[in-house]
Amino acid sequence: MPPYTAPSFLPAITVHGLFRTLQILVALGSFSLKLLIDQRNGVLDQNKRKRAAELRRIFTRLGPTFVKLGQGLSTRPDICPPEYLEELSELQDALPTFPDAEAFSCIERELGLTLDSIFSSISPSPIAAASLGQVYKAQLKYSGQIVAVKVQRPGIEEAIGLDFYLIRGVGFLINKYVDIITTDVVALIDEFASRVYQELNYVQEGQNARRFKKLYADKEDVLVPDIFWDYTSGKVLTMEWVEGVKLNEQVAIESQGLKVLDLVNTGIQCSLRQLLEYGYFHADPHPGNLLATPEGKLAFLDFGMMSETPEEARFAIIGHVVHMVNRDYEAMARDYYALDFLSPDVDVTPIVPALRNFFDDALNSSVSELNFKTIVDGLGAVLYQYPFNVPAYYALILRSLTVLEGLALYADPNFKVLAASYPYFAKRLLTDPNPYLRDALVELLFKDGRFRHME
């Protein structure tokens, strides 16, 4: 991914730029002052939950860039304590809608056609709105097909460009003066800005959807909408309309004779294929982007934020699960080199006792009884204490599986995502010819030449 560079219009920004700078500095400065006072008074840990909720409200007030930034931080256990991860994960994309006349004007300008020549009808107001754009329901004139038309929020590119330019300045200060954060904050901001700018390119999103459909919609229980390329541009995206119910609306789903857990299990199996088979995955699977269709299919929507797992990391993740099952904490610690969590010069020896302390306690029951969130929270605490630098793809993996488990637990408090994942891991270990996975299978089944007693 190319490094983020500040847009060329920034030098021309004067009064608005100064006002926005002041707004950000006052909001973040007052928050930092509270943290400093908490530290002086010895109540930093005691007030973590309260301050995390305050930061979530500040990010919401500061608008789209900070909502996106907060959502990104909610996946970074190496930077944020667990209380902050939980609060920031609740940040919502919902923003007030912008005028419909502006949206319709944007469609005509972008596509070079009048609205009447494209659509026989279009909803007079949006049926959904988020931080970057809003969606209308329409009927194509030439075919009668019902479509969803996503239109970008006016001026959003300039607003986000200015915000990231200012945030980057704060990042330089953090890198220089805040020793407690070992991650390169400027590099993190650049990477995240690149992701947000990719979301602003609707042609790229359409290409993402096409690639995702080719890889994963071969399974009959997964649906990915088609893109209408003649009516798609950088700021307008037209795709097949999907009739369905959001995955967190349990009563509505079951009233159609469908089972939430069946749909969640489809999601888990599809996620495992995304993360560990092809490495190309949907990085924003919140309930609004996952629909249950009347036919019982799981539909994926919104392909603006995608990510890829490097091949060596895919094998290392499977190996990591094997080492966790075997309680081989030395091997687990060494996995963090292969996963690119640690630079080769970091000694993993001190990390082993921390892993042992957490997992020995967590693994009192069998591994299949564990909640994924329990593991994420426990690992998050370990990651936060040591000089880990969690790659963006891994943080997004944790987020996607935690979201699916949350939906499952809402439907059935006894659901275990790891138990549901077992068939996939077993099949990969038994059938994949990769030498690393062959060794992992032997390691899972045997210890010191003898067959292991499996829990």
GROMACS .gro file of C-alpha atoms in nm:
model
  455
    1MET     CA    1   0.000   0.000   0.000
    2PRO     CA    2   0.152   0.342  -0.096
    3PRO     CA    3   0.234   0.576   0.195
    4TYR     CA    4  -0.017   0.849   0.268
    5THR     CA    5   0.080   1.194   0.141
    6ALA     CA    6  -0.103   1.513   0.234
    7PRO     CA    7  -0.330   1.637  -0.046
    8SER     CA    8  -0.206   1.929  -0.256
    9PHE     CA    9  -0.486   2.164  -0.151
   10LEU     CA   10  -0.363   2.190   0.209
   11PRO     CA   11  -0.126   2.490   0.171
   12ALA     CA   12  -0.426   2.699   0.056
   13ILE     CA   13  -0.621   2.630   0.376
   14THR     CA   14  -0.612   2.924   0.617
   15VAL     CA   15  -0.902   3.028   0.842
   16HIS     CA   16  -1.086   2.695   0.824
   17GLY     CA   17  -0.761   2.508   0.885
   18LEU     CA   18  -0.679   2.720   1.191
   19PHE     CA   19  -1.031   2.675   1.331
   20ARG     CA   20  -1.016   2.298   1.279
   21THR     CA   21  -0.668   2.283   1.435
   22LEU     CA   22  -0.798   2.470   1.738
   23GLN     CA   23  -1.103   2.242   1.762
   24ILE     CA   24  -0.888   1.926   1.756
   25LEU     CA   25  -0.623   2.063   1.994
   26VAL     CA   26  -0.881   2.179   2.250
   27ALA     CA   27  -1.066   1.844   2.240
   28LEU     CA   28  -0.757   1.621   2.256
   29GLY     CA   29  -0.561   1.862   2.480
   30SER     CA   30  -0.832   1.871   2.749
   31PHE     CA   31  -0.851   1.489   2.735
   32SER     CA   32  -0.472   1.457   2.769
   33LEU     CA   33  -0.480   1.698   3.066
   34LYS     CA   34  -0.738   1.477   3.242
   35LEU     CA   35  -0.512   1.173   3.187
   36LEU     CA   36  -0.217   1.367   3.332
   37ILE     CA   37  -0.421   1.466   3.641
   38ASP     CA   38  -0.539   1.105   3.681
   39GLN     CA   39  -0.175   0.993   3.670
   40ARG     CA   40  -0.067   1.254   3.926
   41ASN     CA   41  -0.351   1.151   4.158
   42GLY     CA   42  -0.276   0.779   4.118
   43VAL     CA   43  -0.622   0.701   3.971
   44LEU     CA   44  -0.521   0.632   3.609
   45ASP     CA   45  -0.625   0.264   3.622
   46GLN     CA   46  -0.933   0.336   3.827
   47ASN     CA   47  -1.063   0.591   3.573
   48LYS     CA   48  -0.979   0.395   3.255
   49ARG     CA   49  -1.339   0.304   3.170
   50LYS     CA   50  -1.461   0.660   3.233
   51ARG     CA   51  -1.185   0.816   3.019
   52ALA     CA   52  -1.238   0.560   2.741
   53ALA     CA   53  -1.608   0.658   2.721
   54GLU     CA   54  -1.505   1.026   2.711
   55LEU     CA   55  -1.266   0.959   2.422
   56ARG     CA   56  -1.543   0.781   2.229
   57ARG     CA   57  -1.769   1.087   2.271
   58ILE     CA   58  -1.485   1.324   2.166
   59PHE     CA   59  -1.418   1.122   1.849
   60THR     CA   60  -1.792   1.123   1.767
   61ARG     CA   61  -1.807   1.504   1.804
   62LEU     CA   62  -1.496   1.554   1.589
   63GLY     CA   63  -1.662   1.381   1.293
   64PRO     CA   64  -1.594   1.121   1.019
   65THR     CA   65  -1.212   1.113   1.028
   66PHE     CA   66  -1.202   1.060   1.403
   67VAL     CA   67  -1.485   0.805   1.396
   68LYS     CA   68  -1.279   0.608   1.143
   69LEU     CA   69  -0.961   0.660   1.348
   70GLY     CA   70  -1.136   0.541   1.665
   71GLN     CA   71  -1.270   0.234   1.486
   72GLY     CA   72  -0.914   0.163   1.370
   73LEU     CA   73  -0.773   0.203   1.723
   74SER     CA   74  -1.042  -0.034   1.854
   75THR     CA   75  -0.856  -0.314   1.671
   76ARG     CA   76  -0.512  -0.231   1.817
   77PRO     CA   77  -0.447  -0.419   2.145
   78ASP     CA   78  -0.080  -0.319   2.120
   79ILE     CA   79  -0.172   0.050   2.158
   80CYS     CA   80  -0.493   0.067   2.362
   81PRO     CA   81  -0.581  -0.094   2.697
   82PRO     CA   82  -0.884  -0.331   2.688
   83GLU     CA   83  -1.124  -0.067   2.829
   84TYR     CA   84  -1.046   0.165   2.538
   85LEU     CA   85  -1.074  -0.119   2.283
   86GLU     CA   86  -1.427  -0.196   2.404
   87GLU     CA   87  -1.549   0.165   2.412
   88LEU     CA   88  -1.402   0.260   2.074
   89SER     CA   89  -1.548  -0.052   1.911
   90GLU     CA   90  -1.892   0.103   1.981
   91LEU     CA   91  -1.824   0.405   1.758
   92GLN     CA   92  -2.097   0.433   1.497
   93ASP     CA   93  -2.063   0.558   1.140
   94ALA     CA   94  -2.406   0.727   1.149
   95LEU     CA   95  -2.398   1.098   1.063
   96PRO     CA   96  -2.670   1.347   0.958
   97THR     CA   97  -2.765   1.309   0.591
   98PHE     CA   98  -2.662   1.571   0.335
   99PRO     CA   99  -2.919   1.733   0.100
  100ASP     CA  100  -3.074   1.499  -0.159
  101ALA     CA  101  -3.040   1.766  -0.431
  102GLU     CA  102  -2.661   1.758  -0.381
  103ALA     CA  103  -2.659   1.377  -0.402
  104PHE     CA  104  -2.865   1.372  -0.723
  105SER     CA  105  -2.650   1.647  -0.874
  106CYS     CA  106  -2.338   1.440  -0.789
  107ILE     CA  107  -2.486   1.132  -0.965
  108GLU     CA  108  -2.556   1.330  -1.284
  109ARG     CA  109  -2.217   1.504  -1.278
  110GLU     CA  110  -2.021   1.184  -1.215
  111LEU     CA  111  -2.205   0.967  -1.468
  112GLY     CA  112  -2.262   1.237  -1.732
  113LEU     CA  113  -2.630   1.139  -1.762
  114THR     CA  114  -2.959   1.278  -1.630
  115LEU     CA  115  -3.125   1.098  -1.342
  116ASP     CA  116  -3.434   1.030  -1.557
  117SER     CA  117  -3.228   0.860  -1.825
  118ILE     CA  118  -3.068   0.619  -1.572
  119PHE     CA  119  -3.349   0.538  -1.328
  120SER     CA  120  -3.722   0.489  -1.373
  121SER     CA  121  -3.748   0.568  -0.998
  122ILE     CA  122  -3.519   0.660  -0.706
  123SER     CA  123  -3.605   0.702  -0.339
  124PRO     CA  124  -3.659   1.072  -0.256
  125SER     CA  125  -3.441   1.039   0.056
  126PRO     CA  126  -3.155   0.804   0.155
  127ILE     CA  127  -3.234   0.465   0.307
  128ALA     CA  128  -2.896   0.463   0.488
  129ALA     CA  129  -2.627   0.719   0.575
  130ALA     CA  130  -2.272   0.677   0.703
  131SER     CA  131  -1.966   0.893   0.756
  132LEU     CA  132  -1.845   0.884   0.394
  133GLY     CA  133  -2.169   0.867   0.194
  134GLN     CA  134  -2.538   0.777   0.177
  135VAL     CA  135  -2.741   0.515  -0.009
  136TYR     CA  136  -3.056   0.542  -0.223
  137LYS     CA  137  -3.282   0.265  -0.355
  138ALA     CA  138  -3.354   0.292  -0.727
  139GLN     CA  139  -3.482   0.102  -1.032
  140LEU     CA  140  -3.272   0.093  -1.348
  141LYS     CA  141  -3.457   0.218  -1.653
  142TYR     CA  142  -3.302  -0.020  -1.905
  143SER     CA  143  -3.362  -0.345  -1.716
  144GLY     CA  144  -3.605  -0.275  -1.433
  145GLN     CA  145  -3.352  -0.413  -1.185
  146ILE     CA  146  -3.366  -0.277  -0.828
  147VAL     CA  147  -3.030  -0.132  -0.721
  148ALA     CA  148  -2.857   0.043  -0.431
  149VAL     CA  149  -2.687   0.371  -0.528
  150LYS     CA  150  -2.416   0.496  -0.293
  151VAL     CA  151  -2.322   0.864  -0.324
  152GLN     CA  152  -2.019   1.022  -0.160
  153ARG     CA  153  -2.060   1.301   0.096
  154PRO     CA  154  -1.968   1.640  -0.061
  155GLY     CA  155  -1.631   1.782   0.047
  156ILE     CA  156  -1.543   1.468   0.245
  157GLU     CA  157  -1.206   1.422   0.070
  158GLU     CA  158  -1.090   1.772   0.164
  159ALA     CA  159  -1.219   1.739   0.523
  160ILE     CA  160  -1.044   1.405   0.576
  161GLY     CA  161  -0.726   1.533   0.409
  162LEU     CA  162  -0.707   1.830   0.646
  163ASP     CA  163  -0.779   1.614   0.952
  164PHE     CA  164  -0.510   1.359   0.870
  165TYR     CA  165  -0.263   1.637   0.800
  166LEU     CA  166  -0.329   1.774   1.151
  167ILE     CA  167  -0.339   1.431   1.319
  168ARG     CA  168  -0.004   1.350   1.158
  169GLY     CA  169   0.145   1.653   1.335
  170VAL     CA  170   0.017   1.516   1.666
  171GLY     CA  171   0.170   1.178   1.571
  172PHE     CA  172   0.515   1.338   1.533
  173LEU     CA  173   0.484   1.484   1.884
  174ILE     CA  174   0.378   1.146   2.029
  175ASN     CA  175   0.671   0.969   1.859
  176LYS     CA  176   0.911   1.227   1.998
  177TYR     CA  177   0.785   1.276   2.353
  178VAL     CA  178   0.563   0.981   2.460
  179ASP     CA  179   0.788   0.689   2.556
  180ILE     CA  180   0.508   0.457   2.676
  181ILE     CA  181   0.388   0.404   2.313
  182THR     CA  182   0.647   0.194   2.129
  183THR     CA  183   0.456   0.180   1.798
  184ASP     CA  184   0.554   0.428   1.525
  185VAL     CA  185   0.242   0.646   1.546
  186VAL     CA  186   0.311   0.843   1.225
  187ALA     CA  187   0.348   0.520   1.025
  188LEU     CA  188   0.022   0.394   1.179
  189ILE     CA  189  -0.158   0.718   1.085
  190ASP     CA  190  -0.019   0.701   0.728
  191GLU     CA  191  -0.134   0.343   0.686
  192PHE     CA  192  -0.477   0.420   0.824
  193ALA     CA  193  -0.514   0.733   0.608
  194SER     CA  194  -0.433   0.520   0.302
  195ARG     CA  195  -0.714   0.280   0.398
  196VAL     CA  196  -0.966   0.560   0.445
  197TYR     CA  197  -0.867   0.714   0.109
  198GLN     CA  198  -0.919   0.375  -0.055
  199GLU     CA  199  -1.272   0.378   0.089
  200LEU     CA  200  -1.330   0.710  -0.091
  201ASN     CA  201  -1.264   0.546  -0.431
  202TYR     CA  202  -1.590   0.373  -0.526
  203VAL     CA  203  -1.440   0.219  -0.842
  204GLN     CA  204  -1.189   0.043  -0.615
  205GLU     CA  205  -1.474  -0.071  -0.390
  206GLY     CA  206  -1.653  -0.217  -0.692
  207GLN     CA  207  -1.337  -0.406  -0.792
  208ASN     CA  208  -1.306  -0.531  -0.432
  209ALA     CA  209  -1.663  -0.663  -0.445
  210ARG     CA  210  -1.596  -0.838  -0.777
  211ARG     CA  211  -1.283  -1.008  -0.640
  212PHE     CA  212  -1.459  -1.109  -0.316
  213LYS     CA  213  -1.750  -1.258  -0.513
  214LYS     CA  214  -1.515  -1.459  -0.736
  215LEU     CA  215  -1.332  -1.606  -0.434
  216TYR     CA  216  -1.612  -1.675  -0.187
  217ALA     CA  217  -1.956  -1.668  -0.350
  218ASP     CA  218  -1.885  -2.015  -0.494
  219LYS     CA  219  -2.054  -2.143  -0.177
  220GLU     CA  220  -2.432  -2.144  -0.222
  221ASP     CA  221  -2.495  -1.997   0.124
  222VAL     CA  222  -2.290  -1.679   0.056
  223LEU     CA  223  -2.424  -1.389  -0.152
  224VAL     CA  224  -2.222  -1.096  -0.292
  225PRO     CA  225  -2.411  -0.832  -0.495
  226ASP     CA  226  -2.318  -0.754  -0.858
  227ILE     CA  227  -2.177  -0.413  -0.955
  228PHE     CA  228  -2.328  -0.211  -1.242
  229TRP     CA  229  -2.014  -0.062  -1.394
  230ASP     CA  230  -2.192   0.168  -1.642
  231TYR     CA  231  -2.337   0.356  -1.343
  232THR     CA  232  -2.031   0.353  -1.118
  233SER     CA  233  -1.758   0.617  -1.080
  234GLY     CA  234  -1.514   0.743  -0.816
  235LYS     CA  235  -1.799   0.898  -0.615
  236VAL     CA  236  -2.105   0.692  -0.720
  237LEU     CA  237  -2.143   0.315  -0.676
  238THR     CA  238  -2.441   0.124  -0.818
  239MET     CA  239  -2.487  -0.235  -0.706
  240GLU     CA  240  -2.754  -0.502  -0.699
  241TRP     CA  241  -3.012  -0.442  -0.425
  242VAL     CA  242  -3.007  -0.715  -0.160
  243GLU     CA  243  -3.331  -0.783   0.025
  244GLY     CA  244  -3.254  -0.896   0.376
  245VAL     CA  245  -3.243  -0.842   0.751
  246LYS     CA  246  -2.938  -0.724   0.947
  247LEU     CA  247  -2.770  -1.012   1.125
  248ASN     CA  248  -2.824  -0.858   1.470
  249GLU     CA  249  -3.204  -0.846   1.424
  250GLN     CA  250  -3.265  -1.190   1.568
  251VAL     CA  251  -3.645  -1.175   1.602
  252ALA     CA  252  -3.692  -1.058   1.242
  253ILE     CA  253  -3.460  -1.334   1.115
  254GLU     CA  254  -3.631  -1.613   1.308
  255SER     CA  255  -3.977  -1.488   1.207
  256GLN     CA  256  -3.875  -1.586   0.852
  257GLY     CA  257  -3.801  -1.941   0.968
  258LEU     CA  258  -3.423  -1.887   0.965
  259LYS     CA  259  -3.171  -1.959   1.242
  260VAL     CA  260  -2.924  -1.689   1.343
  261LEU     CA  261  -2.664  -1.947   1.445
  262ASP     CA  262  -2.674  -2.114   1.102
  263LEU     CA  263  -2.603  -1.777   0.942
  264VAL     CA  264  -2.328  -1.694   1.192
  265ASN     CA  265  -2.169  -2.034   1.130
  266THR     CA  266  -2.175  -1.958   0.755
  267GLY     CA  267  -2.002  -1.630   0.842
  268ILE     CA  268  -1.736  -1.803   1.051
  269GLN     CA  269  -1.658  -2.065   0.783
  270CYS     CA  270  -1.643  -1.792   0.517
  271SER     CA  271  -1.421  -1.576   0.742
  272LEU     CA  272  -1.180  -1.865   0.797
  273ARG     CA  273  -1.154  -1.915   0.419
  274GLN     CA  274  -1.095  -1.541   0.377
  275LEU     CA  275  -0.830  -1.519   0.647
  276LEU     CA  276  -0.646  -1.847   0.605
  277GLU     CA  277  -0.711  -1.981   0.255
  278TYR     CA  278  -0.696  -1.689   0.011
  279GLY     CA  279  -0.587  -1.417   0.255
  280TYR     CA  280  -0.822  -1.157   0.104
  281PHE     CA  281  -1.081  -1.050   0.355
  282HIS     CA  282  -1.366  -0.814   0.438
  283ALA     CA  283  -1.222  -0.591   0.711
  284ASP     CA  284  -1.544  -0.426   0.830
  285PRO     CA  285  -1.798  -0.702   0.899
  286HIS     CA  286  -2.025  -0.511   1.142
  287PRO     CA  287  -2.392  -0.622   1.157
  288GLY     CA  288  -2.502  -0.354   0.909
  289ASN     CA  289  -2.277  -0.510   0.645
  290LEU     CA  290  -2.408  -0.864   0.695
  291LEU     CA  291  -2.763  -0.948   0.587
  292ALA     CA  292  -2.975  -1.260   0.615
  293THR     CA  293  -3.167  -1.302   0.288
  294PRO     CA  294  -3.518  -1.459   0.285
  295GLU     CA  295  -3.361  -1.769   0.119
  296GLY     CA  296  -3.125  -1.813   0.417
  297LYS     CA  297  -2.809  -1.686   0.249
  298LEU     CA  298  -2.555  -1.464   0.422
  299ALA     CA  299  -2.503  -1.148   0.214
  300PHE     CA  300  -2.187  -0.938   0.248
  301LEU     CA  301  -2.214  -0.564   0.175
  302ASP     CA  302  -1.977  -0.264   0.171
  303PHE     CA  303  -1.637  -0.357   0.031
  304GLY     CA  304  -1.461  -0.026   0.095
  305MET     CA  305  -1.232  -0.165   0.363
  306MET     CA  306  -1.053  -0.485   0.262
  307SER     CA  307  -0.723  -0.633   0.375
  308GLU     CA  308  -0.488  -0.920   0.295
  309THR     CA  309  -0.310  -1.175   0.512
  310PRO     CA  310   0.042  -1.258   0.384
  311GLU     CA  311   0.081  -1.628   0.298
  312GLU     CA  312   0.348  -1.696   0.563
  313ALA     CA  313   0.123  -1.536   0.826
  314ARG     CA  314  -0.170  -1.761   0.726
  315PHE     CA  315   0.035  -2.072   0.802
  316ALA     CA  316   0.174  -1.913   1.120
  317ILE     CA  317  -0.180  -1.842   1.248
  318ILE     CA  318  -0.281  -2.208   1.199
  319GLY     CA  319   0.043  -2.314   1.371
  320HIS     CA  320  -0.033  -2.071   1.653
  321VAL     CA  321  -0.371  -2.237   1.713
  322VAL     CA  322  -0.199  -2.578   1.726
  323HIS     CA  323   0.055  -2.447   1.979
  324MET     CA  324  -0.229  -2.300   2.187
  325VAL     CA  325  -0.416  -2.632   2.187
  326ASN     CA  326  -0.093  -2.808   2.294
  327ARG     CA  327  -0.014  -2.537   2.554
  328ASP     CA  328   0.330  -2.502   2.399
  329TYR     CA  329   0.394  -2.147   2.518
  330GLU     CA  330   0.758  -2.133   2.406
  331ALA     CA  331   0.645  -2.214   2.049
  332MET     CA  332   0.357  -1.965   2.082
  333ALA     CA  333   0.603  -1.692   2.178
  334ARG     CA  334   0.830  -1.779   1.883
  335ASP     CA  335   0.528  -1.760   1.649
  336TYR     CA  336   0.523  -1.384   1.705
  337TYR     CA  337   0.837  -1.352   1.492
  338ALA     CA  338   0.669  -1.531   1.199
  339LEU     CA  339   0.353  -1.323   1.252
  340ASP     CA  340   0.567  -1.008   1.237
  341PHE     CA  341   0.453  -0.897   1.584
  342LEU     CA  342   0.810  -0.872   1.710
  343SER     CA  343   1.136  -0.770   1.550
  344PRO     CA  344   1.396  -1.052   1.550
  345ASP     CA  345   1.613  -0.874   1.808
  346VAL     CA  346   1.342  -0.887   2.080
  347ASP     CA  347   1.387  -1.164   2.337
  348VAL     CA  348   1.063  -1.364   2.377
  349THR     CA  349   1.172  -1.533   2.702
  350PRO     CA  350   0.989  -1.285   2.933
  351ILE     CA  351   0.670  -1.322   2.728
  352VAL     CA  352   0.642  -1.699   2.791
  353PRO     CA  353   0.538  -1.669   3.162
  354ALA     CA  354   0.274  -1.409   3.071
  355LEU     CA  355   0.128  -1.645   2.808
  356ARG     CA  356   0.144  -1.936   3.052
  357ASN     CA  357  -0.029  -1.739   3.329
  358PHE     CA  358  -0.314  -1.637   3.103
  359PHE     CA  359  -0.370  -1.959   2.907
  360ASP     CA  360  -0.323  -2.203   3.194
  361ASP     CA  361  -0.605  -2.022   3.368
  362ALA     CA  362  -0.818  -1.983   3.052
  363LEU     CA  363  -0.761  -2.345   2.941
  364ASN     CA  364  -0.895  -2.506   3.258
  365SER     CA  365  -1.179  -2.620   3.038
  366SER     CA  366  -1.099  -2.763   2.695
  367VAL     CA  367  -0.997  -2.523   2.419
  368SER     CA  368  -1.326  -2.576   2.236
  369GLU     CA  369  -1.505  -2.427   2.541
  370LEU     CA  370  -1.316  -2.098   2.515
  371ASN     CA  371  -1.471  -1.780   2.386
  372PHE     CA  372  -1.270  -1.609   2.115
  373LYS     CA  373  -1.317  -1.276   2.297
  374THR     CA  374  -1.160  -1.426   2.611
  375ILE     CA  375  -0.850  -1.512   2.410
  376VAL     CA  376  -0.842  -1.171   2.237
  377ASP     CA  377  -0.876  -0.987   2.570
  378GLY     CA  378  -0.609  -1.203   2.733
  379LEU     CA  379  -0.368  -1.173   2.444
  380GLY     CA  380  -0.448  -0.802   2.426
  381ALA     CA  381  -0.332  -0.757   2.786
  382VAL     CA  382  -0.006  -0.942   2.704
  383LEU     CA  383   0.045  -0.743   2.382
  384TYR     CA  384  -0.008  -0.415   2.565
  385GLN     CA  385   0.261  -0.499   2.826
  386TYR     CA  386   0.537  -0.596   2.582
  387PRO     CA  387   0.698  -0.432   2.275
  388PHE     CA  388   0.457  -0.582   2.024
  389ASN     CA  389   0.366  -0.410   1.698
  390VAL     CA  390   0.049  -0.578   1.572
  391PRO     CA  391   0.026  -0.568   1.188
  392ALA     CA  392  -0.292  -0.402   1.060
  393TYR     CA  393  -0.416  -0.723   0.892
  394TYR     CA  394  -0.402  -0.916   1.221
  395ALA     CA  395  -0.585  -0.644   1.413
  396LEU     CA  396  -0.860  -0.655   1.149
  397ILE     CA  397  -0.877  -1.038   1.173
  398LEU     CA  398  -0.940  -1.012   1.548
  399ARG     CA  399  -1.211  -0.755   1.485
  400SER     CA  400  -1.393  -0.959   1.221
  401LEU     CA  401  -1.402  -1.279   1.429
  402THR     CA  402  -1.496  -1.090   1.748
  403VAL     CA  403  -1.792  -0.928   1.565
  404LEU     CA  404  -1.917  -1.268   1.445
  405GLU     CA  405  -1.879  -1.420   1.790
  406GLY     CA  406  -2.067  -1.126   1.943
  407LEU     CA  407  -2.360  -1.190   1.707
  408ALA     CA  408  -2.353  -1.562   1.792
  409LEU     CA  409  -2.342  -1.503   2.169
  410TYR     CA  410  -2.637  -1.265   2.140
  411ALA     CA  411  -2.837  -1.551   1.987
  412ASP     CA  412  -2.691  -1.824   2.210
  413PRO     CA  413  -2.478  -1.735   2.518
  414ASN     CA  414  -2.324  -2.086   2.504
  415PHE     CA  415  -2.198  -2.061   2.146
  416LYS     CA  416  -1.822  -2.128   2.108
  417VAL     CA  417  -1.660  -1.984   1.796
  418LEU     CA  418  -1.346  -2.195   1.839
  419ALA     CA  419  -1.550  -2.515   1.848
  420ALA     CA  420  -1.726  -2.402   1.528
  421SER     CA  421  -1.384  -2.336   1.372
  422TYR     CA  422  -1.244  -2.683   1.451
  423PRO     CA  423  -1.376  -2.858   1.135
  424TYR     CA  424  -1.203  -2.600   0.915
  425PHE     CA  425  -0.869  -2.627   1.098
  426ALA     CA  426  -0.888  -3.007   1.101
  427LYS     CA  427  -0.961  -3.019   0.727
  428ARG     CA  428  -0.672  -2.781   0.647
  429LEU     CA  429  -0.426  -2.977   0.860
  430LEU     CA  430  -0.535  -3.310   0.710
  431THR     CA  431  -0.550  -3.206   0.344
  432ASP     CA  432  -0.307  -2.917   0.287
  433PRO     CA  433   0.026  -3.040   0.141
  434ASN     CA  434   0.219  -2.739   0.275
  435PRO     CA  435   0.520  -2.872   0.475
  436TYR     CA  436   0.460  -2.626   0.761
  437LEU     CA  437   0.103  -2.756   0.806
  438ARG     CA  438   0.221  -3.119   0.771
  439ASP     CA  439   0.457  -3.055   1.065
  440ALA     CA  440   0.179  -2.881   1.258
  441LEU     CA  441  -0.048  -3.186   1.216
  442VAL     CA  442   0.226  -3.416   1.349
  443GLU     CA  443   0.283  -3.173   1.636
  444LEU     CA  444  -0.089  -3.173   1.716
  445LEU     CA  445  -0.117  -3.552   1.720
  446PHE     CA  446   0.215  -3.660   1.871
  447LYS     CA  447   0.448  -3.557   2.150
  448ASP     CA  448   0.790  -3.719   2.197
  449GLY     CA  449   0.688  -3.992   1.950
  450ARG     CA  450   0.373  -4.082   2.143
  451PHE     CA  451   0.010  -4.012   2.055
  452ARG     CA  452  -0.121  -3.717   2.254
  453HIS     CA  453  -0.414  -3.745   2.491
  454MET     CA  454  -0.662  -3.500   2.332
  455GLU     CA  455  -0.898  -3.301   2.553
   0.00000   0.00000   0.00000
